[in-house]
Every structure is written in C-alpha cells, then in structure tokens.
Amino acid sequence: MKKIACFCFFFIFLLVNREANSQQKSGIIDFKEIHRPQFHFTPVSKWMNDPNGMVFYKGVFHLFYQYYPEASVWGPMHWGHATSKDLIHWEHKPIALFPDSLGYIFSGSAVVDVNNTTGFANNGETPLVAIFTHHDPAGEKEKRIDFQKQSLAYSLDEGKTWVKYEGNPVIENPGIIDFRDPKVMWYEKDKKWLMTLATKDKITFYSSPNLKTWKKESDFGENVGAHGGVWECPDLFQLELNGKSEWVLLVSINPGGPNGGSATQYFTGDFDGSKFTPHSTETKWLDWGTDNYAGVTWSNTAKRKIFIGWMSNWQYANLVPTDPWRSAMTIPRELSLKKVNNSFYLASAPVKELDKIVSSVIKVPASTLQENMNLSEVIKDFKGQFQLKLSSDQPEDFSILIANDLGEELIIGYDKQAGQYFIDRSKAGKKDFEAGFAKKHTAPRLAASNSMDLTVVFDAASVELFADKGLTVMTDIFFPVQTMNKLFLKFSPGMKPNNLSLSKIEGIWK
Ligand code: FRU
C-alpha cells in the first residue's frame, strides 16, 4: 500500500513538473506577468527558496533550489533544477530530488567526485554527488529532536537524473533540532572531504574520505558574530588577497538581520583542516538589504567564487504578491576579499557575464549632470530594467529615484552625515501583505578612501546596490503596481559626480 502511495505521489509530481515546463513552452506562462523578474532566475511557477547544490561541470552551471511544485507557499521540499552556460540565461529542468520515506529534501550542496571516492561510478563515469538534509516531518510533529539528518544522492549522467544512496542517512542526528544545510568541499591538503554544517546557532565541521562516513572535527560560533536567530546554509571557501589565501565562512541567520528578518553574515579567518579561527569576532554582513538569504557559492569553479542568494526574506516570503510563482534568485555575484583599515571584508560584484545582456550604454558626461535631473529623458523606455553607474571623488547626499505614473517611488541614496547608504521602499508599491515590509533600509559606508562608486541593477521587482567596489551591498525587492518608467537623480551642491553611465538590460526569457 505504502509503495503504491509513493508511486502515485511520484507520478503526480512528474506530471506537475512537466505541466509547468510545457506551460512555459506553450506560452501559457509567458514570463511577462507584473513583477516577473526579467533577468533574474525564477521558477516557471510555484514556490522556491534557497539555492542548492550549485556545481559547475563540463561547461554547465547547475542551480538546484528548494522547491514545492504544488503551491506558491513553502511545503514539502524538493530540489528543483535549472542549468546555464553563462550564469545569465537559464533553462528549467525536471525536478531532481523528490521527498521520500526519510522526509523532505532540505538544502545542501553538490560536488564533483573526480576520484570516485564514493565508488558510485562503476564504468569510469564521474559521479556528481549531492549532500543534503533529510527533514522528517513526522518526527517534527511528534516533537522529536532528531528529525534532521544528512544524506546523499548521485548522478552518473552529468546531473540529469539522480539516485538516492541506499545507505542514507550518512550523518545521524546527535540530538540537535536544527541540524542542516551541509556544504561540502574537497580539502586537498589532507585529501579529504570537508562538510560545513549549521547546528542550531553554531557551525560544525566534519570530514570524510568518501562522503559516506563522517567524523566530527570541531564547532565554531560561540561568542562570535550575530546570534539573533538560527544559523543556516553555511559555506566555507578560500579567497586570495595579495597572493595570500584566506578562509571565508558565510553563515545565514534567521531572524536577526541588520534591517530585520533573515540575512547573511560572514567571517574571515584561518582553517587548518579541522578548526576555523576567525580574524575577528565582529559581525560583518554580506548584504545589508533585506532580500539576499541562504546564498552560497558554486563548487568546482577553481579560484573564481560565484555566489547566488535567494532574493527574499522569511519575514514575508510566503506573502509576496506574485503569481504564478514565488521568489527569485539574486544576480550571480563574484566574491573577492579586500582590506579596509587593516580588517578583511568580503566584496561582491555582479558577474561579468551580466554584460552580455547590458545594451545601449549611455554615458552622461559629468559636465551635463545637474543637481536635479530627469534621467528618463536620457534613457527612454527602460521598463524598470536597467543598470546605473555613478561615481564621485567628493560624495555628498544624493538620491536616485525610480517612479511610475501612479506616483509609486523607490529611492536609493546616500546620507553623508549618517555615513549610510539607504534604500527606501516605503512608497514603492504593494505593501499591505506584511506590516514590516514598507521600510527604509540602511547600510554603513565602509570605504577605504573618500571617492565613491556605485553600480545599481534594477529589474521589474528588485534593486541591487553595489557600492565602493562591492564593499557595501544592499538587495531589496518591491512590488510596483505599474512598471517603473521614470528615473531622477538629485545631489547636493559640491558633490561633483563623474560621468554617469546608464544602460538597459535585456530580458532572458524569450
Ligand atoms: C533556509 C532554510 C534551510 C532549510 C531550507 C528549508 O532558508 O530554512 O535551513 O534547509 O530553508 O526549505
């Protein structure tokens, strides 16, 4: 009976998934709905949260994601799947992992098992291995504390189809309710796999020779960083600065973010194969906006560290006014390390591949910039999708305002006295779906020098601000009732901005 039920369940999900993709192909879902991001990844329909299992293999970037194919709210988690050759244009693929007798498929990572340490390949193939959390809803309902465990699945056909490992789970729960989101990497020095796992409001490191048997190495997190909520979706990787390699640990936290709800903090430090020692105990935020959560980096991209985050916030993710899908991913970002006042910081920039869809670049010469300027006369018909680059050697207060004929407006700016960037979405459109949504968010300026530079990327329902070479980042979503079609720039006397650049960004859904 149980087997028949499982089979029916599986069959229904196959149908739902096929239906979603064929709806897109046949044009029923044309990606032209109001608020549909035009160059950010979204599922064809239904609910999405965290990016999962990101791995680069044979020229293809795989993006898996937390997905519930039956409704536009969070539910029994699957891994949805999409692929891209350039991080910009995405192809929707069939669902990769379905819930099973051990539970829902929560977040996790994927690696290329080049040496077949798992033994999953028999005929010389290279296994792709997904390491994820099994979340048992029955155990949770019974108020047990051990309902999250770590498991494996593998693919021998370059990520097209996946088989769950018969020995699951590979890490049993030691009695910690929040025990999830394994991010795995190969640690060449000791020739072993390393797992970074979120364990309540800490991180636990494990190691393994074969991804199947794991040994606990150490815990990290007491008395460091922010602890306003549970720690989730960590990532550990190396970045070079001035020829020296440093370690970076990303940790998402919910709630407890700097502007409310969920956000991602990070630590820099040393890692000796067993233990992470931070350079400082200070809390640092990868993104100060409210809408970049659970982001991690792609595996197997050599020295390039490419990040993508879920562009939403648990505070209102289930309530945002989009249909027939819910949630988008951020633009993929390249991460780098910088030193400011002798302290390490992580910087983010849109991946260079974004330039592929940036068109009609207009340079507005500094000499023609006025303190109060209607830029919609310069960049016409941009339909809410554009990129703006502004810099100044003498930053003063300024604001960039996008608006529409209904008087809805979103303001991005800098408050010199406070030393803060801000995004004000309080009048940017729909807001009644959640009391805390319509707010102004702020982020401290962190620059090493006085000169300022900004890149701002706008899509139909999101803004991403990268300031001072990506040292301060803010990502916010908003929901205008009509497309934003007006753009204004205001700055205080004395600011003397340099040439301004404006460009349209083409949509990716053809
Ligand atoms: C983060 C998170 C993860 C969990 C997943 C469930 O947003 O809560 O910790 O694995 O979402 O969908």
Coordinates of C-alpha atoms and ligand atoms in Angstrom, one line a residue:
M1 CA 0.0 0.0 0.0
K2 CA 2.8 2.4 1.0
K3 CA 4.6 1.6 -2.2
I4 CA 1.5 2.3 -4.3
A5 CA 1.1 5.6 -2.5
C6 CA 4.7 6.5 -3.0
F7 CA 4.5 5.7 -6.7
C8 CA 1.3 7.8 -7.1
F9 CA 3.0 10.7 -5.3
F10 CA 6.0 10.5 -7.6
F11 CA 3.8 10.3 -10.7
I12 CA 1.7 13.3 -9.7
F13 CA 4.9 15.3 -9.2
L14 CA 6.3 14.3 -12.6
L15 CA 3.0 15.5 -14.2
V16 CA 3.1 18.8 -12.3
N17 CA 6.6 19.4 -13.3
R18 CA 6.1 18.5 -16.9
E19 CA 3.0 20.7 -16.9
A20 CA 5.0 23.7 -15.6
N21 CA 7.6 23.4 -18.3
S22 CA 5.1 22.8 -21.1
Q23 CA 3.1 25.8 -19.9
Q24 CA 6.2 27.9 -20.3
K25 CA 6.9 26.5 -23.7
S26 CA 3.3 26.8 -25.0
G27 CA 3.2 30.4 -23.8
I28 CA 0.5 30.0 -21.1
I29 CA 3.1 31.2 -18.7
D30 CA 4.9 33.8 -20.8
F31 CA 7.2 35.4 -18.1
K32 CA 5.5 38.8 -18.8
E33 CA 3.4 38.9 -15.6
I34 CA 3.6 42.0 -13.5
H35 CA 6.6 41.7 -11.1
R36 CA 8.2 38.8 -13.0
P37 CA 11.9 39.4 -12.9
Q38 CA 13.2 39.7 -16.5
F39 CA 16.8 38.7 -16.0
H40 CA 16.8 37.0 -12.6
F41 CA 16.2 33.3 -12.2
T42 CA 12.6 32.4 -11.2
P43 CA 10.9 29.0 -11.4
V44 CA 8.2 28.7 -14.1
S45 CA 5.6 28.5 -11.3
K46 CA 5.1 27.8 -7.6
W47 CA 7.3 28.1 -4.6
M48 CA 11.1 28.5 -4.5
N49 CA 13.5 29.3 -1.6
D50 CA 17.2 28.6 -1.1
P51 CA 19.7 27.9 -4.0
N52 CA 21.1 24.4 -3.5
G53 CA 23.7 22.0 -4.9
M54 CA 25.3 24.6 -7.2
V55 CA 28.1 22.9 -9.1
F56 CA 29.9 23.7 -12.4
Y57 CA 30.6 20.7 -14.5
K58 CA 31.6 20.3 -18.2
G59 CA 30.8 23.9 -19.0
V60 CA 27.4 23.9 -17.3
F61 CA 26.4 25.7 -14.2
H62 CA 23.8 23.7 -12.3
L63 CA 21.4 25.5 -10.0
F64 CA 19.2 23.4 -7.8
Y65 CA 16.7 25.0 -5.4
Q66 CA 14.3 24.4 -2.6
Y67 CA 11.0 23.9 -4.5
Y68 CA 7.4 23.0 -3.7
P69 CA 5.7 22.2 -7.1
E70 CA 2.2 22.1 -5.7
A71 CA 1.7 25.6 -4.2
S72 CA 3.1 29.0 -4.1
V73 CA 3.8 28.7 -0.4
W74 CA 6.5 26.7 1.4
G75 CA 5.7 23.0 1.6
P76 CA 7.3 19.5 1.2
M77 CA 10.7 20.4 -0.2
H78 CA 12.1 19.0 -3.5
W79 CA 15.1 20.1 -5.4
G80 CA 14.1 22.0 -8.5
H81 CA 16.8 22.2 -11.2
A82 CA 18.0 24.7 -13.8
T83 CA 21.1 24.9 -15.9
S84 CA 23.1 27.7 -17.6
K85 CA 26.2 28.0 -19.7
D86 CA 26.7 31.7 -18.8
L87 CA 25.1 32.2 -15.3
I88 CA 22.6 34.6 -17.0
H89 CA 20.4 32.5 -19.4
W90 CA 18.7 29.6 -17.6
E91 CA 17.0 26.5 -18.8
H92 CA 14.3 24.9 -16.5
K93 CA 14.9 21.2 -16.0
P94 CA 12.8 18.5 -14.4
I95 CA 12.7 18.2 -10.6
A96 CA 16.0 16.5 -9.4
L97 CA 15.1 15.2 -6.0
F98 CA 11.7 14.3 -4.5
P99 CA 10.7 13.7 -0.8
D100 CA 11.0 10.1 0.2
S101 CA 10.4 7.9 3.3
L102 CA 13.2 9.7 5.2
G103 CA 11.5 13.1 4.6
Y104 CA 11.7 16.3 2.7
I105 CA 14.8 17.3 0.8
F106 CA 16.2 20.4 2.5
S107 CA 19.1 22.5 1.5
G108 CA 22.6 21.2 0.7
S109 CA 25.4 21.2 -1.8
A110 CA 26.9 19.2 -4.7
V111 CA 30.4 18.2 -5.6
V112 CA 32.2 16.5 -8.5
D113 CA 33.7 13.3 -7.1
V114 CA 36.6 13.3 -9.5
N115 CA 38.4 10.3 -7.9
N116 CA 35.2 8.3 -7.4
T117 CA 35.9 8.2 -3.6
T118 CA 32.2 7.2 -3.2
G119 CA 32.5 4.2 -5.5
F120 CA 29.2 5.3 -7.0
A121 CA 30.6 5.0 -10.6
N122 CA 31.3 1.6 -12.0
N123 CA 32.2 2.3 -15.6
G124 CA 34.6 5.1 -15.4
E125 CA 31.9 7.8 -15.1
T126 CA 32.4 10.8 -12.8
P127 CA 29.7 10.9 -10.1
L128 CA 28.1 14.2 -9.2
V129 CA 27.2 13.9 -5.5
A130 CA 24.5 15.9 -3.8
I131 CA 24.8 16.1 0.0
F132 CA 21.5 17.4 1.6
T133 CA 19.4 17.3 4.7
H134 CA 16.6 14.9 5.1
H135 CA 13.9 16.6 7.2
D136 CA 11.3 14.1 8.6
P137 CA 8.0 16.0 9.1
A138 CA 6.5 13.1 11.1
G139 CA 9.4 13.4 13.6
E140 CA 9.0 17.1 13.8
K141 CA 5.2 16.7 14.5
E142 CA 6.0 14.2 17.3
K143 CA 8.2 16.9 18.8
R144 CA 11.3 14.7 18.5
I145 CA 14.6 16.5 18.4
D146 CA 16.4 14.2 15.8
F147 CA 14.4 14.8 12.6
Q148 CA 17.1 16.3 10.5
K149 CA 19.9 14.1 9.1
Q150 CA 22.4 14.3 6.3
S151 CA 22.0 12.2 3.2
L152 CA 23.4 11.7 -0.3
A153 CA 22.2 11.3 -3.9
Y154 CA 24.3 10.9 -7.0
S155 CA 24.1 11.4 -10.7
L156 CA 26.1 9.5 -13.3
D157 CA 24.7 11.4 -16.3
E158 CA 26.0 14.9 -15.6
G159 CA 23.2 16.0 -13.3
K160 CA 20.2 14.9 -15.5
T161 CA 18.9 12.2 -13.2
W162 CA 19.7 11.4 -9.5
V163 CA 19.7 8.3 -7.4
K164 CA 19.5 8.4 -3.6
Y165 CA 22.2 6.5 -1.8
E166 CA 20.8 3.3 -0.2
G167 CA 22.9 3.9 2.9
N168 CA 21.2 7.2 3.8
P169 CA 21.4 8.9 6.2
V170 CA 25.2 9.3 6.3
I171 CA 25.1 11.5 9.4
E172 CA 22.6 10.7 12.1
N173 CA 21.2 13.4 14.3
P174 CA 23.1 13.8 17.6
G175 CA 20.1 15.5 19.3
I176 CA 20.2 18.9 17.8
I177 CA 16.9 20.2 16.4
D178 CA 18.4 22.5 13.8
F179 CA 21.0 20.3 12.1
R180 CA 21.1 21.0 8.4
D181 CA 22.3 22.5 5.2
P182 CA 25.6 20.6 4.5
K183 CA 28.1 22.4 2.3
V184 CA 30.9 20.1 1.2
M185 CA 34.3 20.8 -0.4
W186 CA 37.4 18.9 -1.2
Y187 CA 40.3 19.7 1.2
E188 CA 43.3 18.9 -1.0
K189 CA 46.0 19.3 1.8
D190 CA 44.6 16.3 3.8
K191 CA 43.0 14.7 0.7
K192 CA 39.6 14.6 2.4
W193 CA 36.1 16.0 2.1
L194 CA 35.0 18.7 4.5
M195 CA 31.5 19.4 5.5
T196 CA 30.3 22.7 7.0
L197 CA 27.0 22.2 8.7
A198 CA 24.6 24.6 10.5
T199 CA 23.9 23.2 14.0
K200 CA 21.5 25.5 15.9
D201 CA 23.3 28.8 16.2
K202 CA 26.8 27.2 15.6
I203 CA 28.7 25.6 12.8
T204 CA 30.0 22.1 13.0
F205 CA 32.8 20.9 10.7
Y206 CA 33.0 17.2 9.7
S207 CA 35.5 15.3 7.5
S208 CA 35.3 12.2 5.3
P209 CA 37.4 10.1 3.0
N210 CA 34.4 9.1 0.8
L211 CA 31.4 11.3 1.6
K212 CA 29.8 8.2 3.3
T213 CA 31.5 8.1 6.7
W214 CA 32.0 11.3 8.6
K215 CA 34.0 12.4 11.6
K216 CA 33.2 15.5 13.6
E217 CA 36.2 17.9 13.6
S218 CA 35.1 21.0 15.6
D219 CA 32.4 23.5 16.4
F220 CA 32.6 27.2 15.7
G221 CA 30.3 30.2 16.6
E222 CA 30.3 30.7 20.4
N223 CA 30.7 34.4 21.3
V224 CA 31.3 35.4 17.7
G225 CA 29.0 37.1 15.1
A226 CA 25.3 37.6 15.3
H227 CA 23.0 35.2 17.2
G228 CA 19.6 36.8 16.8
G229 CA 18.3 33.7 15.2
V230 CA 19.1 30.2 14.0
W231 CA 22.2 29.7 11.8
E232 CA 21.6 28.2 8.4
C233 CA 23.1 27.5 5.0
P234 CA 26.9 28.0 5.7
D235 CA 29.7 28.0 3.2
L236 CA 33.4 27.7 3.7
F237 CA 35.9 28.6 0.9
Q238 CA 39.2 30.3 0.2
L239 CA 39.9 33.6 -1.5
E240 CA 43.2 35.2 -2.3
L241 CA 44.3 38.7 -1.4
N242 CA 47.7 39.9 -2.4
G243 CA 48.9 36.4 -3.2
K244 CA 47.9 35.0 0.2
S245 CA 45.0 32.7 0.7
E246 CA 42.4 33.4 3.4
W247 CA 39.3 31.5 4.5
V248 CA 35.8 32.8 4.4
L249 CA 32.8 31.4 6.2
L250 CA 29.3 32.5 5.2
V251 CA 26.5 32.0 7.7
S252 CA 22.9 32.9 7.1
I253 CA 20.8 33.8 10.1
N254 CA 17.1 34.0 10.6
P255 CA 15.9 36.2 12.1
G256 CA 18.5 38.8 13.3
G257 CA 19.4 40.5 10.1
P258 CA 20.6 44.2 10.2
N259 CA 17.4 45.5 8.7
G260 CA 15.1 42.8 10.0
G261 CA 14.3 39.2 9.3
S262 CA 16.8 37.0 7.6
A263 CA 20.3 37.9 6.3
T264 CA 23.8 36.6 5.7
Q265 CA 26.8 37.3 7.9
Y266 CA 30.4 36.2 7.2
F267 CA 33.7 35.6 9.0
T268 CA 37.2 35.6 7.6
G269 CA 39.9 33.6 9.3
D270 CA 42.2 30.6 9.2
F271 CA 41.3 27.0 8.7
D272 CA 43.7 24.2 9.5
G273 CA 41.6 21.3 8.1
S274 CA 39.9 20.8 11.4
K275 CA 39.2 24.2 13.1
F276 CA 38.2 27.6 11.9
T277 CA 39.9 30.6 13.8
P278 CA 38.3 33.9 12.9
H279 CA 40.4 37.0 12.3
S280 CA 37.9 39.0 14.4
T281 CA 34.7 38.4 16.4
E282 CA 32.9 41.3 14.8
T283 CA 29.7 40.8 12.9
K284 CA 30.0 41.5 9.2
W285 CA 27.2 41.4 6.7
L286 CA 27.5 40.1 3.1
D287 CA 24.4 42.2 2.1
W288 CA 22.6 44.8 4.2
G289 CA 19.4 44.7 2.2
T290 CA 16.5 42.5 3.4
D291 CA 16.4 40.3 0.3
N292 CA 19.5 38.1 -0.1
Y293 CA 19.3 35.0 2.0
A294 CA 20.7 31.4 2.2
G295 CA 23.2 32.2 -0.6
V296 CA 26.3 30.1 -1.2
T297 CA 28.9 29.6 -3.9
W298 CA 29.3 27.2 -6.8
S299 CA 31.6 24.3 -6.4
N300 CA 34.2 23.3 -9.0
T301 CA 34.9 26.8 -10.3
A302 CA 38.6 26.9 -9.4
K303 CA 39.6 30.2 -7.9
R304 CA 36.5 32.0 -9.1
K305 CA 34.0 32.2 -6.2
I306 CA 30.5 32.8 -7.7
F307 CA 27.6 33.4 -5.3
I308 CA 23.9 33.4 -5.7
G309 CA 21.3 34.1 -3.0
W310 CA 17.5 33.7 -2.6
M311 CA 16.1 37.2 -3.2
S312 CA 13.6 37.1 -0.3
N313 CA 13.2 37.1 3.4
W314 CA 11.4 34.6 5.7
Q315 CA 9.6 37.6 7.3
Y316 CA 7.3 37.8 4.2
A317 CA 8.5 35.3 1.6
N318 CA 5.2 33.4 1.8
L319 CA 3.1 36.5 1.3
V320 CA 4.7 38.5 -1.5
P321 CA 2.2 39.4 -4.2
T322 CA 3.5 37.4 -7.2
D323 CA 1.7 34.8 -9.2
P324 CA 2.0 32.1 -10.5
W325 CA 5.5 31.8 -8.9
R326 CA 7.1 33.0 -5.7
S327 CA 10.7 34.2 -5.3
A328 CA 13.7 34.9 -7.5
M329 CA 17.4 34.5 -7.1
T330 CA 19.8 37.4 -6.9
I331 CA 22.0 38.2 -9.8
P332 CA 25.0 35.8 -9.6
R333 CA 27.9 37.6 -7.9
E334 CA 31.7 37.3 -7.9
L335 CA 33.1 37.5 -4.4
S336 CA 36.5 38.9 -3.5
L337 CA 38.4 39.9 -0.4
K338 CA 39.5 43.5 0.5
K339 CA 41.3 45.0 3.4
V340 CA 39.9 48.2 4.9
N341 CA 41.6 49.7 8.0
N342 CA 43.6 46.5 8.4
S343 CA 40.5 44.4 8.6
F344 CA 39.3 41.8 6.0
Y345 CA 36.0 42.4 4.2
L346 CA 34.1 40.5 1.5
A347 CA 33.1 42.4 -1.6
S348 CA 30.5 41.4 -4.2
A349 CA 30.1 42.4 -7.8
P350 CA 27.6 41.2 -10.5
V351 CA 29.3 38.5 -12.5
K352 CA 31.0 39.9 -15.7
E353 CA 28.6 37.7 -17.8
L354 CA 25.9 40.3 -17.0
D355 CA 27.5 42.5 -19.6
K356 CA 26.2 40.1 -22.2
I357 CA 22.6 41.4 -21.7
V358 CA 23.6 45.0 -21.0
S359 CA 22.7 47.1 -24.0
S360 CA 22.5 50.7 -25.2
V361 CA 25.0 52.1 -22.8
I362 CA 24.6 55.8 -22.5
K363 CA 27.4 57.9 -21.0
V364 CA 26.2 61.1 -19.4
P365 CA 29.2 63.5 -19.2
A366 CA 29.9 65.0 -15.8
S367 CA 29.7 68.5 -17.3
T368 CA 26.0 68.0 -18.1
L369 CA 24.9 66.5 -14.8
Q370 CA 22.6 68.8 -12.8
E371 CA 21.7 68.7 -9.2
N372 CA 18.1 67.8 -10.1
M373 CA 17.8 65.8 -13.2
N374 CA 15.2 63.8 -15.0
L375 CA 17.2 60.9 -16.4
S376 CA 14.2 59.3 -18.0
E377 CA 14.8 61.9 -20.8
V378 CA 18.2 60.3 -21.3
I379 CA 17.3 56.6 -21.1
K380 CA 13.9 56.2 -22.7
D381 CA 11.6 53.2 -22.4
F382 CA 13.7 51.2 -19.9
K383 CA 10.7 49.5 -18.5
G384 CA 12.1 49.0 -15.0
Q385 CA 15.2 47.1 -16.2
F386 CA 18.5 48.9 -16.2
Q387 CA 21.9 49.4 -14.7
L388 CA 23.2 52.7 -13.4
K389 CA 26.9 53.5 -12.6
L390 CA 27.8 56.6 -10.7
S391 CA 31.0 57.8 -9.0
S392 CA 32.3 60.8 -7.2
D393 CA 35.5 61.9 -5.6
Q394 CA 33.6 64.2 -3.3
P395 CA 30.5 62.3 -2.2
E396 CA 27.6 64.3 -0.7
D397 CA 24.0 63.5 -0.1
F398 CA 22.4 62.1 -3.3
S399 CA 19.3 60.1 -4.3
I400 CA 18.3 58.1 -7.3
L401 CA 14.6 57.8 -7.6
I402 CA 12.6 55.5 -9.8
A403 CA 8.9 56.0 -10.1
N404 CA 5.8 55.4 -12.2
D405 CA 2.7 57.3 -13.3
L406 CA 0.8 56.2 -10.2
G407 CA 3.3 58.1 -8.0
E408 CA 4.9 55.0 -6.6
E409 CA 8.6 55.5 -6.0
L410 CA 11.7 53.7 -4.8
I411 CA 14.7 55.8 -3.6
I412 CA 18.3 54.7 -3.3
G413 CA 20.7 57.2 -1.8
Y414 CA 23.5 58.3 0.5
D415 CA 23.2 60.2 3.7
K416 CA 26.6 61.8 4.3
Q417 CA 26.0 62.9 7.8
A418 CA 25.0 59.4 8.9
G419 CA 27.6 57.8 6.7
Q420 CA 25.0 55.5 5.3
Y421 CA 23.6 54.2 2.1
F422 CA 19.8 53.6 2.0
I423 CA 17.0 52.1 0.0
D424 CA 13.6 53.4 0.8
R425 CA 10.8 51.1 -0.5
S426 CA 8.1 52.5 1.8
K427 CA 6.2 54.0 -1.2
A428 CA 7.4 51.6 -3.9
G429 CA 4.1 49.8 -4.5
K430 CA 2.2 47.0 -2.8
K431 CA 2.9 46.7 0.9
D432 CA -0.2 45.6 2.8
F433 CA 0.7 41.9 2.6
E434 CA 3.1 42.3 5.6
A435 CA 3.3 45.0 8.3
G436 CA 7.1 45.3 8.3
F437 CA 7.7 45.4 4.5
A438 CA 7.3 49.1 3.6
K439 CA 10.5 50.5 5.2
K440 CA 13.7 52.4 4.6
H441 CA 16.8 50.2 5.0
T442 CA 20.3 51.5 5.7
A443 CA 23.9 50.3 5.4
P444 CA 27.1 51.9 6.7
R445 CA 29.6 53.2 4.2
L446 CA 32.8 51.2 4.6
A447 CA 35.1 52.7 2.0
A448 CA 38.9 53.0 2.4
S449 CA 39.0 56.3 0.6
N450 CA 36.7 59.3 0.1
S451 CA 35.9 58.5 -3.5
M452 CA 32.7 56.6 -4.0
D453 CA 31.5 54.4 -6.8
L454 CA 28.1 52.6 -7.3
T455 CA 26.6 50.1 -9.6
V456 CA 22.8 49.7 -9.2
V457 CA 21.0 46.9 -11.0
F458 CA 17.2 47.2 -11.4
D459 CA 14.8 44.5 -12.5
A460 CA 11.0 44.6 -12.5
A461 CA 10.7 44.0 -8.8
S462 CA 14.2 44.3 -7.3
V463 CA 17.2 46.6 -6.8
E464 CA 20.8 45.5 -6.1
L465 CA 23.2 48.2 -5.0
F466 CA 26.9 47.5 -5.1
A467 CA 28.8 50.4 -3.5
D468 CA 32.5 51.2 -3.1
K469 CA 33.8 48.3 -5.2
G470 CA 31.2 46.0 -3.7
L471 CA 32.1 46.6 -0.1
T472 CA 28.6 47.6 0.8
V473 CA 25.8 45.8 -0.8
M474 CA 22.0 46.1 -0.5
T475 CA 19.4 43.9 -2.2
D476 CA 15.7 44.8 -1.8
I477 CA 12.6 43.6 -3.6
F478 CA 9.5 45.8 -4.2
F479 CA 6.2 45.4 -6.0
P480 CA 5.1 48.5 -8.0
V481 CA 1.5 48.2 -9.3
Q482 CA 2.7 49.6 -12.6
T483 CA 6.1 49.3 -14.2
M484 CA 8.6 51.9 -13.1
N485 CA 9.3 54.1 -16.1
K486 CA 10.7 57.4 -14.6
L487 CA 14.2 58.0 -13.3
F488 CA 15.5 61.0 -11.4
L489 CA 18.9 61.9 -9.9
K490 CA 19.3 64.5 -7.2
F491 CA 22.6 65.5 -5.5
S492 CA 23.8 68.2 -3.1
P493 CA 25.9 71.1 -4.3
G494 CA 29.6 70.2 -4.1
M495 CA 29.2 66.6 -5.0
K496 CA 30.7 66.8 -8.5
P497 CA 29.8 63.4 -9.8
N498 CA 31.9 61.9 -12.6
N499 CA 30.5 60.7 -15.9
L500 CA 27.3 58.7 -15.3
S501 CA 26.5 55.5 -17.2
L502 CA 23.1 54.2 -17.9
S503 CA 22.2 51.0 -19.8
K504 CA 19.2 48.9 -20.5
I505 CA 19.3 45.2 -19.5
E506 CA 17.6 42.7 -21.9
G507 CA 15.3 40.1 -20.6
I508 CA 16.4 36.4 -20.7
W509 CA 13.1 34.7 -21.2
K510 CA 12.4 34.6 -24.9
Ligands
FRU1 C1 16.9 28.4 4.8 C2 16.2 27.1 5.2 C3 17.2 26.0 5.4 C4 16.4 24.7 5.1 C5 15.5 25.2 4.0 C6 14.2 24.6 4.0 O1 16.1 29.3 4.1 O2 15.4 27.3 6.3 O3 17.8 26.0 6.6 O4 17.2 23.7 4.7 O5 15.4 26.6 4.1 O6 13.4 24.9 2.9

